[in-house]
Amino acid sequence: FQSGQRKLALSFRLAHTPGAKEETTMSKIETVAIKPPKLETASFVIVGTAPYVQHKFSAKARQQMMDKQAAGSQAKNGKQRDPKNFDEVFEQAQHLAGEGWNGIPAPAFRSSMIDACRLVNFKMTLAKQALFVEPDGFDKDDGIPLVRIEGEKERHEGLVRNETGVADIRVRPMWRVWHAAVRVTYDAEQFSHTDVANLLARAGAQVGIGEGRPFSKQSHGMGWGTFRIATEAEVNELKEAA
């Protein structure tokens, strides 16, 4: 104990001696126990095996909600319902990048791959920290990361029933034939390149993306939004066509 006191006293004197600060700082040795992340990126071309249907929450709908909440208790007093502009609904249901191209929300692919982890008994919480989809751009309205979709879109008019049971019409953009290039950044200490490829393949075949996908949380799906990884020959054909 007395020896320890003498060492403390000596350290105190050194710390208050001119020039001792630089000497003691240089003599410190830092031990690092945490390794840096080993992140790698894998690129895939995916081809739709079913139509992809998109539904973006429109800026008009957001504004209506804000106006209603701002009006408070007066929101319903004398409120007249405006006629629905279906052309406007169709346009606002699309995710458009600032450059003008259509895109699929990058989180849709990431969520699909995380959901597919259930099928292979991999912890979804680990996948959330180990899988990331790189964007090609961002939505011009709300900044959502987007993966560019290639293909011709059309206007789809679907008959649905609201939660109240009332019949309604939903107008959405649909791509019957489509493909996209998806770049997945992953933790190489959790996944291999083959793991990521197989997980993306399962996500495309068994989970899907967009409206009416097989693993929709609100229904059994419409058979939309499925995809597969393109073969090398298909990738070359797509490049030549572009």
PDB file of C-alpha atoms in Angstrom:
ATOM      1  CA  PHE A   1       0.000   0.000   0.000  1.00  0.00           C
ATOM      2  CA  GLN A   2       2.818   2.404   0.930  1.00  0.00           C
ATOM      3  CA  SER A   3       4.615   1.524  -2.291  1.00  0.00           C
ATOM      4  CA  GLY A   4       1.443   2.411  -4.225  1.00  0.00           C
ATOM      5  CA  GLN A   5       1.276   5.781  -2.457  1.00  0.00           C
ATOM      6  CA  ARG A   6       4.875   6.548  -3.445  1.00  0.00           C
ATOM      7  CA  LYS A   7       4.067   5.750  -7.102  1.00  0.00           C
ATOM      8  CA  LEU A   8       1.035   8.035  -7.052  1.00  0.00           C
ATOM      9  CA  ALA A   9       3.086  10.843  -5.502  1.00  0.00           C
ATOM     10  CA  LEU A  10       5.784  10.401  -8.150  1.00  0.00           C
ATOM     11  CA  SER A  11       3.164  10.499 -10.952  1.00  0.00           C
ATOM     12  CA  PHE A  12       1.684  13.671  -9.444  1.00  0.00           C
ATOM     13  CA  ARG A  13       5.094  15.388  -9.361  1.00  0.00           C
ATOM     14  CA  LEU A  14       5.847  14.384 -12.951  1.00  0.00           C
ATOM     15  CA  ALA A  15       2.473  15.699 -14.160  1.00  0.00           C
ATOM     16  CA  HIS A  16       3.295  19.101 -12.641  1.00  0.00           C
ATOM     17  CA  THR A  17       6.870  19.250 -13.876  1.00  0.00           C
ATOM     18  CA  PRO A  18       7.536  21.364 -17.038  1.00  0.00           C
ATOM     19  CA  GLY A  19       7.991  19.103 -20.049  1.00  0.00           C
ATOM     20  CA  ALA A  20       6.590  16.054 -18.292  1.00  0.00           C
ATOM     21  CA  LYS A  21       3.203  16.261 -20.063  1.00  0.00           C
ATOM     22  CA  GLU A  22       4.645  15.596 -23.503  1.00  0.00           C
ATOM     23  CA  GLU A  23       6.748  12.725 -22.188  1.00  0.00           C
ATOM     24  CA  THR A  24       3.920  10.959 -20.356  1.00  0.00           C
ATOM     25  CA  THR A  25       1.498  11.406 -23.310  1.00  0.00           C
ATOM     26  CA  MET A  26       3.933   9.839 -25.774  1.00  0.00           C
ATOM     27  CA  SER A  27       4.511   6.892 -23.451  1.00  0.00           C
ATOM     28  CA  LYS A  28       0.817   5.894 -23.419  1.00  0.00           C
ATOM     29  CA  ILE A  29      -0.053   2.751 -25.355  1.00  0.00           C
ATOM     30  CA  GLU A  30      -3.632   2.352 -26.605  1.00  0.00           C
ATOM     31  CA  THR A  31      -5.023  -1.141 -27.100  1.00  0.00           C
ATOM     32  CA  VAL A  32      -7.818  -1.474 -29.688  1.00  0.00           C
ATOM     33  CA  ALA A  33     -10.125  -4.437 -29.129  1.00  0.00           C
ATOM     34  CA  ILE A  34     -12.804  -3.625 -31.749  1.00  0.00           C
ATOM     35  CA  LYS A  35     -12.009  -4.446 -35.369  1.00  0.00           C
ATOM     36  CA  PRO A  36     -13.145  -2.048 -38.112  1.00  0.00           C
ATOM     37  CA  PRO A  37     -16.186  -3.168 -40.121  1.00  0.00           C
ATOM     38  CA  LYS A  38     -15.375  -5.325 -43.113  1.00  0.00           C
ATOM     39  CA  LEU A  39     -17.936  -4.025 -45.606  1.00  0.00           C
ATOM     40  CA  GLU A  40     -18.135  -5.258 -49.171  1.00  0.00           C
ATOM     41  CA  THR A  41     -20.552  -4.466 -52.003  1.00  0.00           C
ATOM     42  CA  ALA A  42     -22.140  -6.973 -54.366  1.00  0.00           C
ATOM     43  CA  SER A  43     -23.952  -5.923 -57.550  1.00  0.00           C
ATOM     44  CA  PHE A  44     -26.883  -7.821 -59.045  1.00  0.00           C
ATOM     45  CA  VAL A  45     -29.233  -7.345 -61.968  1.00  0.00           C
ATOM     46  CA  ILE A  46     -32.733  -8.493 -61.113  1.00  0.00           C
ATOM     47  CA  VAL A  47     -35.548  -9.270 -63.542  1.00  0.00           C
ATOM     48  CA  GLY A  48     -39.213  -9.053 -62.602  1.00  0.00           C
ATOM     49  CA  THR A  49     -41.090 -12.357 -62.699  1.00  0.00           C
ATOM     50  CA  ALA A  50     -44.400 -10.542 -62.109  1.00  0.00           C
ATOM     51  CA  PRO A  51     -45.635  -6.964 -62.542  1.00  0.00           C
ATOM     52  CA  TYR A  52     -44.366  -4.367 -60.084  1.00  0.00           C
ATOM     53  CA  VAL A  53     -47.021  -1.958 -58.743  1.00  0.00           C
ATOM     54  CA  GLN A  54     -46.086   1.153 -56.794  1.00  0.00           C
ATOM     55  CA  HIS A  55     -47.958   3.298 -54.295  1.00  0.00           C
ATOM     56  CA  LYS A  56     -46.271   6.432 -53.013  1.00  0.00           C
ATOM     57  CA  PHE A  57     -48.056   8.429 -50.334  1.00  0.00           C
ATOM     58  CA  SER A  58     -48.786  11.575 -52.326  1.00  0.00           C
ATOM     59  CA  ALA A  59     -47.830  15.111 -51.368  1.00  0.00           C
ATOM     60  CA  LYS A  60     -51.485  16.111 -51.783  1.00  0.00           C
ATOM     61  CA  ALA A  61     -52.633  13.494 -49.266  1.00  0.00           C
ATOM     62  CA  ARG A  62     -49.985  14.682 -46.804  1.00  0.00           C
ATOM     63  CA  GLN A  63     -51.118  18.270 -47.218  1.00  0.00           C
ATOM     64  CA  GLN A  64     -54.765  17.301 -46.669  1.00  0.00           C
ATOM     65  CA  MET A  65     -53.820  15.556 -43.432  1.00  0.00           C
ATOM     66  CA  MET A  66     -51.852  18.594 -42.264  1.00  0.00           C
ATOM     67  CA  ASP A  67     -54.725  20.942 -43.135  1.00  0.00           C
ATOM     68  CA  LYS A  68     -57.216  18.739 -41.288  1.00  0.00           C
ATOM     69  CA  GLN A  69     -55.062  18.559 -38.183  1.00  0.00           C
ATOM     70  CA  ALA A  70     -54.357  22.282 -38.303  1.00  0.00           C
ATOM     71  CA  ALA A  71     -58.108  23.002 -38.524  1.00  0.00           C
ATOM     72  CA  GLY A  72     -58.736  20.974 -35.355  1.00  0.00           C
ATOM     73  CA  SER A  73     -62.383  20.682 -34.305  1.00  0.00           C
ATOM     74  CA  GLN A  74     -63.508  22.754 -37.295  1.00  0.00           C
ATOM     75  CA  ALA A  75     -62.112  20.270 -39.795  1.00  0.00           C
ATOM     76  CA  LYS A  76     -65.467  18.646 -40.660  1.00  0.00           C
ATOM     77  CA  ASN A  77     -67.715  21.676 -40.426  1.00  0.00           C
ATOM     78  CA  GLY A  78     -69.041  22.454 -43.896  1.00  0.00           C
ATOM     79  CA  LYS A  79     -66.196  20.525 -45.563  1.00  0.00           C
ATOM     80  CA  GLN A  80     -66.926  19.796 -49.207  1.00  0.00           C
ATOM     81  CA  ARG A  81     -65.300  16.791 -50.863  1.00  0.00           C
ATOM     82  CA  ASP A  82     -63.352  17.694 -53.999  1.00  0.00           C
ATOM     83  CA  PRO A  83     -63.665  15.523 -57.122  1.00  0.00           C
ATOM     84  CA  LYS A  84     -60.828  13.023 -57.542  1.00  0.00           C
ATOM     85  CA  ASN A  85     -58.360  13.711 -60.336  1.00  0.00           C
ATOM     86  CA  PHE A  86     -57.248  10.215 -61.371  1.00  0.00           C
ATOM     87  CA  ASP A  87     -54.459  11.499 -63.638  1.00  0.00           C
ATOM     88  CA  GLU A  88     -53.015  13.401 -60.709  1.00  0.00           C
ATOM     89  CA  VAL A  89     -53.368  10.370 -58.440  1.00  0.00           C
ATOM     90  CA  PHE A  90     -51.468   8.270 -60.997  1.00  0.00           C
ATOM     91  CA  GLU A  91     -48.614  10.774 -61.236  1.00  0.00           C
ATOM     92  CA  GLN A  92     -48.290  11.277 -57.492  1.00  0.00           C
ATOM     93  CA  ALA A  93     -48.209   7.528 -56.796  1.00  0.00           C
ATOM     94  CA  GLN A  94     -44.795   7.337 -58.528  1.00  0.00           C
ATOM     95  CA  HIS A  95     -41.384   7.717 -56.940  1.00  0.00           C
ATOM     96  CA  LEU A  96     -39.444  10.124 -59.157  1.00  0.00           C
ATOM     97  CA  ALA A  97     -35.809  11.067 -58.661  1.00  0.00           C
ATOM     98  CA  GLY A  98     -34.638  14.634 -59.095  1.00  0.00           C
ATOM     99  CA  GLU A  99     -33.262  13.650 -62.513  1.00  0.00           C
ATOM    100  CA  GLY A 100     -36.733  12.549 -63.621  1.00  0.00           C
ATOM    101  CA  TRP A 101     -36.383   8.760 -63.677  1.00  0.00           C
ATOM    102  CA  ASN A 102     -38.662   6.297 -61.858  1.00  0.00           C
ATOM    103  CA  GLY A 103     -37.310   4.384 -58.909  1.00  0.00           C
ATOM    104  CA  ILE A 104     -38.110   1.673 -56.390  1.00  0.00           C
ATOM    105  CA  PRO A 105     -37.508   2.615 -52.743  1.00  0.00           C
ATOM    106  CA  ALA A 106     -34.159   1.057 -51.750  1.00  0.00           C
ATOM    107  CA  PRO A 107     -35.549   0.161 -48.289  1.00  0.00           C
ATOM    108  CA  ALA A 108     -38.049  -2.157 -50.030  1.00  0.00           C
ATOM    109  CA  PHE A 109     -35.219  -4.488 -51.113  1.00  0.00           C
ATOM    110  CA  ARG A 110     -33.533  -4.275 -47.721  1.00  0.00           C
ATOM    111  CA  SER A 111     -36.776  -5.039 -45.861  1.00  0.00           C
ATOM    112  CA  SER A 112     -37.485  -7.922 -48.227  1.00  0.00           C
ATOM    113  CA  MET A 113     -34.071  -9.468 -47.568  1.00  0.00           C
ATOM    114  CA  ILE A 114     -34.452  -9.018 -43.815  1.00  0.00           C
ATOM    115  CA  ASP A 115     -37.896 -10.687 -43.953  1.00  0.00           C
ATOM    116  CA  ALA A 116     -36.372 -13.583 -45.909  1.00  0.00           C
ATOM    117  CA  CYS A 117     -34.030 -14.280 -42.979  1.00  0.00           C
ATOM    118  CA  ARG A 118     -36.990 -16.021 -41.288  1.00  0.00           C
ATOM    119  CA  LEU A 119     -36.779 -18.741 -43.924  1.00  0.00           C
ATOM    120  CA  VAL A 120     -33.154 -19.596 -43.157  1.00  0.00           C
ATOM    121  CA  ASN A 121     -33.216 -19.118 -39.366  1.00  0.00           C
ATOM    122  CA  PHE A 122     -30.876 -16.127 -39.458  1.00  0.00           C
ATOM    123  CA  LYS A 123     -31.370 -13.429 -36.842  1.00  0.00           C
ATOM    124  CA  MET A 124     -33.234 -10.511 -38.403  1.00  0.00           C
ATOM    125  CA  THR A 125     -31.717  -8.111 -35.876  1.00  0.00           C
ATOM    126  CA  LEU A 126     -28.236  -8.990 -37.166  1.00  0.00           C
ATOM    127  CA  ALA A 127     -29.368  -8.600 -40.778  1.00  0.00           C
ATOM    128  CA  LYS A 128     -30.599  -5.085 -39.985  1.00  0.00           C
ATOM    129  CA  GLN A 129     -27.047  -4.171 -39.024  1.00  0.00           C
ATOM    130  CA  ALA A 130     -25.323  -6.081 -41.799  1.00  0.00           C
ATOM    131  CA  LEU A 131     -27.304  -5.415 -45.019  1.00  0.00           C
ATOM    132  CA  PHE A 132     -27.683  -2.103 -46.848  1.00  0.00           C
ATOM    133  CA  VAL A 133     -28.947  -1.294 -50.350  1.00  0.00           C
ATOM    134  CA  GLU A 134     -27.096   1.496 -52.143  1.00  0.00           C
ATOM    135  CA  PRO A 135     -29.313   4.114 -53.837  1.00  0.00           C
ATOM    136  CA  ASP A 136     -29.002   5.387 -57.402  1.00  0.00           C
ATOM    137  CA  GLY A 137     -30.670   8.638 -56.381  1.00  0.00           C
ATOM    138  CA  PHE A 138     -33.286  10.157 -54.106  1.00  0.00           C
ATOM    139  CA  ASP A 139     -36.986  10.995 -54.378  1.00  0.00           C
ATOM    140  CA  LYS A 140     -37.387  14.619 -55.414  1.00  0.00           C
ATOM    141  CA  ASP A 141     -40.178  15.175 -52.847  1.00  0.00           C
ATOM    142  CA  ASP A 142     -39.347  13.289 -49.659  1.00  0.00           C
ATOM    143  CA  GLY A 143     -35.722  12.245 -50.214  1.00  0.00           C
ATOM    144  CA  ILE A 144     -36.353   8.473 -50.031  1.00  0.00           C
ATOM    145  CA  PRO A 145     -33.364   6.507 -51.455  1.00  0.00           C
ATOM    146  CA  LEU A 146     -34.261   4.980 -54.821  1.00  0.00           C
ATOM    147  CA  VAL A 147     -33.054   2.151 -57.045  1.00  0.00           C
ATOM    148  CA  ARG A 148     -33.690   2.978 -60.681  1.00  0.00           C
ATOM    149  CA  ILE A 149     -36.277   0.787 -62.421  1.00  0.00           C
ATOM    150  CA  GLU A 150     -36.028   0.063 -66.145  1.00  0.00           C
ATOM    151  CA  GLY A 151     -39.145  -0.659 -68.169  1.00  0.00           C
ATOM    152  CA  GLU A 152     -42.358   0.888 -69.486  1.00  0.00           C
ATOM    153  CA  LYS A 153     -44.983   1.838 -66.926  1.00  0.00           C
ATOM    154  CA  GLU A 154     -48.728   1.874 -67.442  1.00  0.00           C
ATOM    155  CA  ARG A 155     -51.761   3.038 -65.511  1.00  0.00           C
ATOM    156  CA  HIS A 156     -53.397   0.296 -63.467  1.00  0.00           C
ATOM    157  CA  GLU A 157     -56.929   0.760 -62.131  1.00  0.00           C
ATOM    158  CA  GLY A 158     -57.738  -1.668 -59.360  1.00  0.00           C
ATOM    159  CA  LEU A 159     -61.082  -2.262 -57.660  1.00  0.00           C
ATOM    160  CA  VAL A 160     -60.701  -2.597 -53.884  1.00  0.00           C
ATOM    161  CA  ARG A 161     -62.726  -2.411 -50.693  1.00  0.00           C
ATOM    162  CA  ASN A 162     -61.783   0.012 -47.950  1.00  0.00           C
ATOM    163  CA  GLU A 163     -61.620  -1.035 -44.296  1.00  0.00           C
ATOM    164  CA  THR A 164     -65.230   0.140 -43.981  1.00  0.00           C
ATOM    165  CA  GLY A 165     -66.268  -2.275 -46.738  1.00  0.00           C
ATOM    166  CA  VAL A 166     -66.987   0.484 -49.266  1.00  0.00           C
ATOM    167  CA  ALA A 167     -65.848  -0.270 -52.836  1.00  0.00           C
ATOM    168  CA  ASP A 168     -63.235   2.069 -54.258  1.00  0.00           C
ATOM    169  CA  ILE A 169     -60.817   2.455 -57.177  1.00  0.00           C
ATOM    170  CA  ARG A 170     -57.047   2.645 -56.791  1.00  0.00           C
ATOM    171  CA  VAL A 171     -54.998   4.090 -59.623  1.00  0.00           C
ATOM    172  CA  ARG A 172     -51.339   3.063 -59.516  1.00  0.00           C
ATOM    173  CA  PRO A 173     -48.339   2.825 -61.867  1.00  0.00           C
ATOM    174  CA  MET A 174     -47.545  -0.716 -63.005  1.00  0.00           C
ATOM    175  CA  TRP A 175     -44.486  -2.147 -64.747  1.00  0.00           C
ATOM    176  CA  ARG A 176     -45.344  -5.465 -66.395  1.00  0.00           C
ATOM    177  CA  VAL A 177     -41.804  -6.031 -67.707  1.00  0.00           C
ATOM    178  CA  TRP A 178     -39.010  -4.548 -65.627  1.00  0.00           C
ATOM    179  CA  HIS A 179     -35.491  -4.959 -64.354  1.00  0.00           C
ATOM    180  CA  ALA A 180     -33.120  -3.104 -62.050  1.00  0.00           C
ATOM    181  CA  ALA A 181     -29.497  -3.096 -60.890  1.00  0.00           C
ATOM    182  CA  VAL A 182     -29.277  -3.603 -57.121  1.00  0.00           C
ATOM    183  CA  ARG A 183     -26.087  -2.973 -55.134  1.00  0.00           C
ATOM    184  CA  VAL A 184     -25.993  -4.552 -51.684  1.00  0.00           C
ATOM    185  CA  THR A 185     -23.363  -3.509 -49.139  1.00  0.00           C
ATOM    186  CA  TYR A 186     -22.926  -6.183 -46.483  1.00  0.00           C
ATOM    187  CA  ASP A 187     -20.838  -7.070 -43.442  1.00  0.00           C
ATOM    188  CA  ALA A 188     -18.448  -9.727 -44.765  1.00  0.00           C
ATOM    189  CA  GLU A 189     -18.037 -11.160 -41.266  1.00  0.00           C
ATOM    190  CA  GLN A 190     -21.754 -11.974 -41.165  1.00  0.00           C
ATOM    191  CA  PHE A 191     -22.449 -12.865 -44.809  1.00  0.00           C
ATOM    192  CA  SER A 192     -20.534 -14.158 -47.797  1.00  0.00           C
ATOM    193  CA  HIS A 193     -21.186 -12.977 -51.365  1.00  0.00           C
ATOM    194  CA  THR A 194     -23.071 -16.232 -52.000  1.00  0.00           C
ATOM    195  CA  ASP A 195     -25.157 -15.714 -48.844  1.00  0.00           C
ATOM    196  CA  VAL A 196     -26.235 -12.288 -50.075  1.00  0.00           C
ATOM    197  CA  ALA A 197     -27.073 -13.615 -53.541  1.00  0.00           C
ATOM    198  CA  ASN A 198     -29.162 -16.461 -52.131  1.00  0.00           C
ATOM    199  CA  LEU A 199     -30.920 -14.155 -49.666  1.00  0.00           C
ATOM    200  CA  LEU A 200     -31.794 -11.714 -52.458  1.00  0.00           C
ATOM    201  CA  ALA A 201     -33.071 -14.627 -54.559  1.00  0.00           C
ATOM    202  CA  ARG A 202     -35.302 -15.782 -51.693  1.00  0.00           C
ATOM    203  CA  ALA A 203     -36.520 -12.243 -51.160  1.00  0.00           C
ATOM    204  CA  GLY A 204     -37.514 -12.035 -54.820  1.00  0.00           C
ATOM    205  CA  ALA A 205     -39.249 -15.412 -54.974  1.00  0.00           C
ATOM    206  CA  GLN A 206     -40.889 -15.586 -51.536  1.00  0.00           C
ATOM    207  CA  VAL A 207     -41.281 -12.053 -50.159  1.00  0.00           C
ATOM    208  CA  GLY A 208     -41.457  -9.584 -53.054  1.00  0.00           C
ATOM    209  CA  ILE A 209     -41.617  -5.784 -53.162  1.00  0.00           C
ATOM    210  CA  GLY A 210     -44.296  -3.164 -53.763  1.00  0.00           C
ATOM    211  CA  GLU A 211     -48.062  -3.481 -53.787  1.00  0.00           C
ATOM    212  CA  GLY A 212     -49.656  -6.947 -53.778  1.00  0.00           C
ATOM    213  CA  ARG A 213     -46.400  -8.749 -52.937  1.00  0.00           C
ATOM    214  CA  PRO A 214     -46.632 -12.323 -51.608  1.00  0.00           C
ATOM    215  CA  PHE A 215     -45.501 -11.410 -48.090  1.00  0.00           C
ATOM    216  CA  SER A 216     -47.789  -8.407 -47.744  1.00  0.00           C
ATOM    217  CA  LYS A 217     -48.511  -7.682 -44.088  1.00  0.00           C
ATOM    218  CA  GLN A 218     -52.123  -6.740 -44.880  1.00  0.00           C
ATOM    219  CA  SER A 219     -53.168  -9.504 -47.264  1.00  0.00           C
ATOM    220  CA  HIS A 220     -52.068 -12.660 -49.069  1.00  0.00           C
ATOM    221  CA  GLY A 221     -50.891 -10.515 -51.968  1.00  0.00           C
ATOM    222  CA  MET A 222     -51.819 -10.306 -55.634  1.00  0.00           C
ATOM    223  CA  GLY A 223     -48.864 -12.235 -57.012  1.00  0.00           C
ATOM    224  CA  TRP A 224     -47.062  -8.987 -57.849  1.00  0.00           C
ATOM    225  CA  GLY A 225     -43.585  -7.723 -57.048  1.00  0.00           C
ATOM    226  CA  THR A 226     -41.572 -10.944 -57.413  1.00  0.00           C
ATOM    227  CA  PHE A 227     -38.205 -11.072 -59.150  1.00  0.00           C
ATOM    228  CA  ARG A 228     -35.119 -13.226 -59.743  1.00  0.00           C
ATOM    229  CA  ILE A 229     -31.429 -12.619 -60.282  1.00  0.00           C
ATOM    230  CA  ALA A 230     -30.582 -12.385 -63.981  1.00  0.00           C
ATOM    231  CA  THR A 231     -28.128 -14.772 -65.592  1.00  0.00           C
ATOM    232  CA  GLU A 232     -24.905 -13.512 -67.182  1.00  0.00           C
ATOM    233  CA  ALA A 233     -26.391 -14.006 -70.654  1.00  0.00           C
ATOM    234  CA  GLU A 234     -29.466 -11.960 -69.708  1.00  0.00           C
ATOM    235  CA  VAL A 235     -27.274  -9.193 -68.292  1.00  0.00           C
ATOM    236  CA  ASN A 236     -25.367  -9.003 -71.582  1.00  0.00           C
ATOM    237  CA  GLU A 237     -28.619  -8.894 -73.549  1.00  0.00           C
ATOM    238  CA  LEU A 238     -29.916  -6.047 -71.384  1.00  0.00           C
ATOM    239  CA  LYS A 239     -26.674  -4.112 -71.880  1.00  0.00           C
ATOM    240  CA  GLU A 240     -26.888  -4.545 -75.651  1.00  0.00           C
ATOM    241  CA  ALA A 241     -30.529  -3.464 -75.685  1.00  0.00           C
ATOM    242  CA  ALA A 242     -29.673  -0.341 -73.652  1.00  0.00           C
TER     243      ALA A 242
END
